[in-house]
Amino acid sequence: MQPRTLLIVALVALLASARADEGDGSLLLGSVQGYMEQASKTVQNALTSVQESDLAMVTRGWMDTRFRSLKDYWSKFTDKFTGLWDSIPEDQPTEP
């Protein structure tokens, strides 16, 4: 074989190898994307099942009740102090 032909064959082999690596990278990227889509679906399904569970509903009801009672307590507390501030007469400026 002539050196020139050997060089051309080597360059073609390198180009073919580079194309094969690009194909593997594309295949790897596709696999990772597929895995991520499947993982996100699994997480979404798990989150939905947790949100719809009896325990979650009971917890939401409990938290709603507690926040409502805390709001009522805060309302009573602020009403007492508002009444206190309203009963204190303001200093009237004296005329000289």
PDB file of C-alpha atoms in Angstrom:
ATOM      1  CA  MET A   1       0.000   0.000   0.000  1.00  0.00           C
ATOM      2  CA  GLN A   2       1.157   3.468  -0.738  1.00  0.00           C
ATOM      3  CA  PRO A   3       1.672   5.874   2.191  1.00  0.00           C
ATOM      4  CA  ARG A   4      -0.875   8.267   0.755  1.00  0.00           C
ATOM      5  CA  THR A   5      -3.574   5.555   0.661  1.00  0.00           C
ATOM      6  CA  LEU A   6      -2.660   4.456   4.179  1.00  0.00           C
ATOM      7  CA  LEU A   7      -3.041   8.058   5.401  1.00  0.00           C
ATOM      8  CA  ILE A   8      -6.447   8.414   3.714  1.00  0.00           C
ATOM      9  CA  VAL A   9      -7.635   5.120   5.232  1.00  0.00           C
ATOM     10  CA  ALA A  10      -6.456   6.254   8.689  1.00  0.00           C
ATOM     11  CA  LEU A  11      -8.292   9.614   8.340  1.00  0.00           C
ATOM     12  CA  VAL A  12     -11.493   7.880   7.212  1.00  0.00           C
ATOM     13  CA  ALA A  13     -11.207   5.501  10.187  1.00  0.00           C
ATOM     14  CA  LEU A  14     -10.782   8.476  12.548  1.00  0.00           C
ATOM     15  CA  LEU A  15     -13.808  10.229  11.033  1.00  0.00           C
ATOM     16  CA  ALA A  16     -15.881   7.051  11.337  1.00  0.00           C
ATOM     17  CA  SER A  17     -14.761   6.678  14.947  1.00  0.00           C
ATOM     18  CA  ALA A  18     -15.709  10.287  15.707  1.00  0.00           C
ATOM     19  CA  ARG A  19     -19.164   9.737  14.154  1.00  0.00           C
ATOM     20  CA  ALA A  20     -19.623   6.595  16.246  1.00  0.00           C
ATOM     21  CA  ASP A  21     -18.747   8.549  19.424  1.00  0.00           C
ATOM     22  CA  GLU A  22     -21.308  11.227  18.514  1.00  0.00           C
ATOM     23  CA  GLY A  23     -23.923   8.513  18.076  1.00  0.00           C
ATOM     24  CA  ASP A  24     -23.058   7.048  21.496  1.00  0.00           C
ATOM     25  CA  GLY A  25     -23.303  10.499  23.070  1.00  0.00           C
ATOM     26  CA  SER A  26     -26.704  11.007  21.505  1.00  0.00           C
ATOM     27  CA  LEU A  27     -27.798   7.576  22.728  1.00  0.00           C
ATOM     28  CA  LEU A  28     -26.509   8.362  26.221  1.00  0.00           C
ATOM     29  CA  LEU A  29     -28.299  11.729  26.230  1.00  0.00           C
ATOM     30  CA  GLY A  30     -31.532  10.076  25.132  1.00  0.00           C
ATOM     31  CA  SER A  31     -31.188   7.479  27.886  1.00  0.00           C
ATOM     32  CA  VAL A  32     -30.599  10.132  30.538  1.00  0.00           C
ATOM     33  CA  GLN A  33     -33.567  12.166  29.308  1.00  0.00           C
ATOM     34  CA  GLY A  34     -35.778   9.075  29.389  1.00  0.00           C
ATOM     35  CA  TYR A  35     -34.599   8.260  32.901  1.00  0.00           C
ATOM     36  CA  MET A  36     -35.288  11.824  34.079  1.00  0.00           C
ATOM     37  CA  GLU A  37     -38.795  11.789  32.572  1.00  0.00           C
ATOM     38  CA  GLN A  38     -39.549   8.479  34.294  1.00  0.00           C
ATOM     39  CA  ALA A  39     -38.154   9.779  37.601  1.00  0.00           C
ATOM     40  CA  SER A  40     -40.223  12.962  37.420  1.00  0.00           C
ATOM     41  CA  LYS A  41     -43.378  10.935  36.684  1.00  0.00           C
ATOM     42  CA  THR A  42     -42.641   8.691  39.667  1.00  0.00           C
ATOM     43  CA  VAL A  43     -42.129  11.667  41.960  1.00  0.00           C
ATOM     44  CA  GLN A  44     -45.304  13.345  40.685  1.00  0.00           C
ATOM     45  CA  ASN A  45     -47.312  10.153  41.276  1.00  0.00           C
ATOM     46  CA  ALA A  46     -45.887   9.797  44.783  1.00  0.00           C
ATOM     47  CA  LEU A  47     -46.682  13.421  45.590  1.00  0.00           C
ATOM     48  CA  THR A  48     -50.228  13.057  44.290  1.00  0.00           C
ATOM     49  CA  SER A  49     -50.816   9.917  46.345  1.00  0.00           C
ATOM     50  CA  VAL A  50     -49.465  11.620  49.480  1.00  0.00           C
ATOM     51  CA  GLN A  51     -51.678  14.672  48.919  1.00  0.00           C
ATOM     52  CA  GLU A  52     -54.745  12.465  48.479  1.00  0.00           C
ATOM     53  CA  SER A  53     -54.021  10.206  51.460  1.00  0.00           C
ATOM     54  CA  ASP A  54     -56.246  10.156  54.546  1.00  0.00           C
ATOM     55  CA  LEU A  55     -53.362  11.257  56.747  1.00  0.00           C
ATOM     56  CA  ALA A  56     -52.766  14.319  54.585  1.00  0.00           C
ATOM     57  CA  MET A  57     -56.429  15.266  54.726  1.00  0.00           C
ATOM     58  CA  VAL A  58     -56.526  14.864  58.508  1.00  0.00           C
ATOM     59  CA  THR A  59     -53.338  16.897  58.843  1.00  0.00           C
ATOM     60  CA  ARG A  60     -54.725  19.682  56.659  1.00  0.00           C
ATOM     61  CA  GLY A  61     -57.879  19.784  58.764  1.00  0.00           C
ATOM     62  CA  TRP A  62     -55.859  19.878  61.982  1.00  0.00           C
ATOM     63  CA  MET A  63     -53.613  22.660  60.676  1.00  0.00           C
ATOM     64  CA  ASP A  64     -56.615  24.652  59.447  1.00  0.00           C
ATOM     65  CA  THR A  65     -58.242  24.383  62.872  1.00  0.00           C
ATOM     66  CA  ARG A  66     -55.043  25.382  64.663  1.00  0.00           C
ATOM     67  CA  PHE A  67     -54.441  28.370  62.420  1.00  0.00           C
ATOM     68  CA  ARG A  68     -58.030  29.486  62.835  1.00  0.00           C
ATOM     69  CA  SER A  69     -57.751  29.301  66.640  1.00  0.00           C
ATOM     70  CA  LEU A  70     -54.416  31.132  66.518  1.00  0.00           C
ATOM     71  CA  LYS A  71     -56.006  33.832  64.381  1.00  0.00           C
ATOM     72  CA  ASP A  72     -58.896  34.125  66.870  1.00  0.00           C
ATOM     73  CA  TYR A  73     -56.436  34.377  69.765  1.00  0.00           C
ATOM     74  CA  TRP A  74     -54.434  37.056  67.965  1.00  0.00           C
ATOM     75  CA  SER A  75     -57.624  38.954  67.202  1.00  0.00           C
ATOM     76  CA  LYS A  76     -58.660  38.963  70.880  1.00  0.00           C
ATOM     77  CA  PHE A  77     -55.155  39.968  71.914  1.00  0.00           C
ATOM     78  CA  THR A  78     -54.989  42.911  69.529  1.00  0.00           C
ATOM     79  CA  ASP A  79     -58.557  43.990  70.397  1.00  0.00           C
ATOM     80  CA  LYS A  80     -57.564  44.285  74.075  1.00  0.00           C
ATOM     81  CA  PHE A  81     -54.564  46.432  73.285  1.00  0.00           C
ATOM     82  CA  THR A  82     -56.463  48.512  70.755  1.00  0.00           C
ATOM     83  CA  GLY A  83     -59.049  49.232  73.437  1.00  0.00           C
ATOM     84  CA  LEU A  84     -56.246  50.185  75.824  1.00  0.00           C
ATOM     85  CA  TRP A  85     -54.702  52.602  73.341  1.00  0.00           C
ATOM     86  CA  ASP A  86     -58.089  54.117  72.506  1.00  0.00           C
ATOM     87  CA  SER A  87     -58.861  54.788  76.194  1.00  0.00           C
ATOM     88  CA  ILE A  88     -55.662  56.814  76.758  1.00  0.00           C
ATOM     89  CA  PRO A  89     -56.413  60.485  76.075  1.00  0.00           C
ATOM     90  CA  GLU A  90     -54.083  62.230  73.731  1.00  0.00           C
ATOM     91  CA  ASP A  91     -52.176  65.225  75.021  1.00  0.00           C
ATOM     92  CA  GLN A  92     -53.985  68.331  73.986  1.00  0.00           C
ATOM     93  CA  PRO A  93     -51.727  71.198  73.050  1.00  0.00           C
ATOM     94  CA  THR A  94     -52.143  74.033  75.516  1.00  0.00           C
ATOM     95  CA  GLU A  95     -52.691  77.504  74.237  1.00  0.00           C
ATOM     96  CA  PRO A  96     -50.411  80.168  75.746  1.00  0.00           C
TER      97      PRO A  96
END
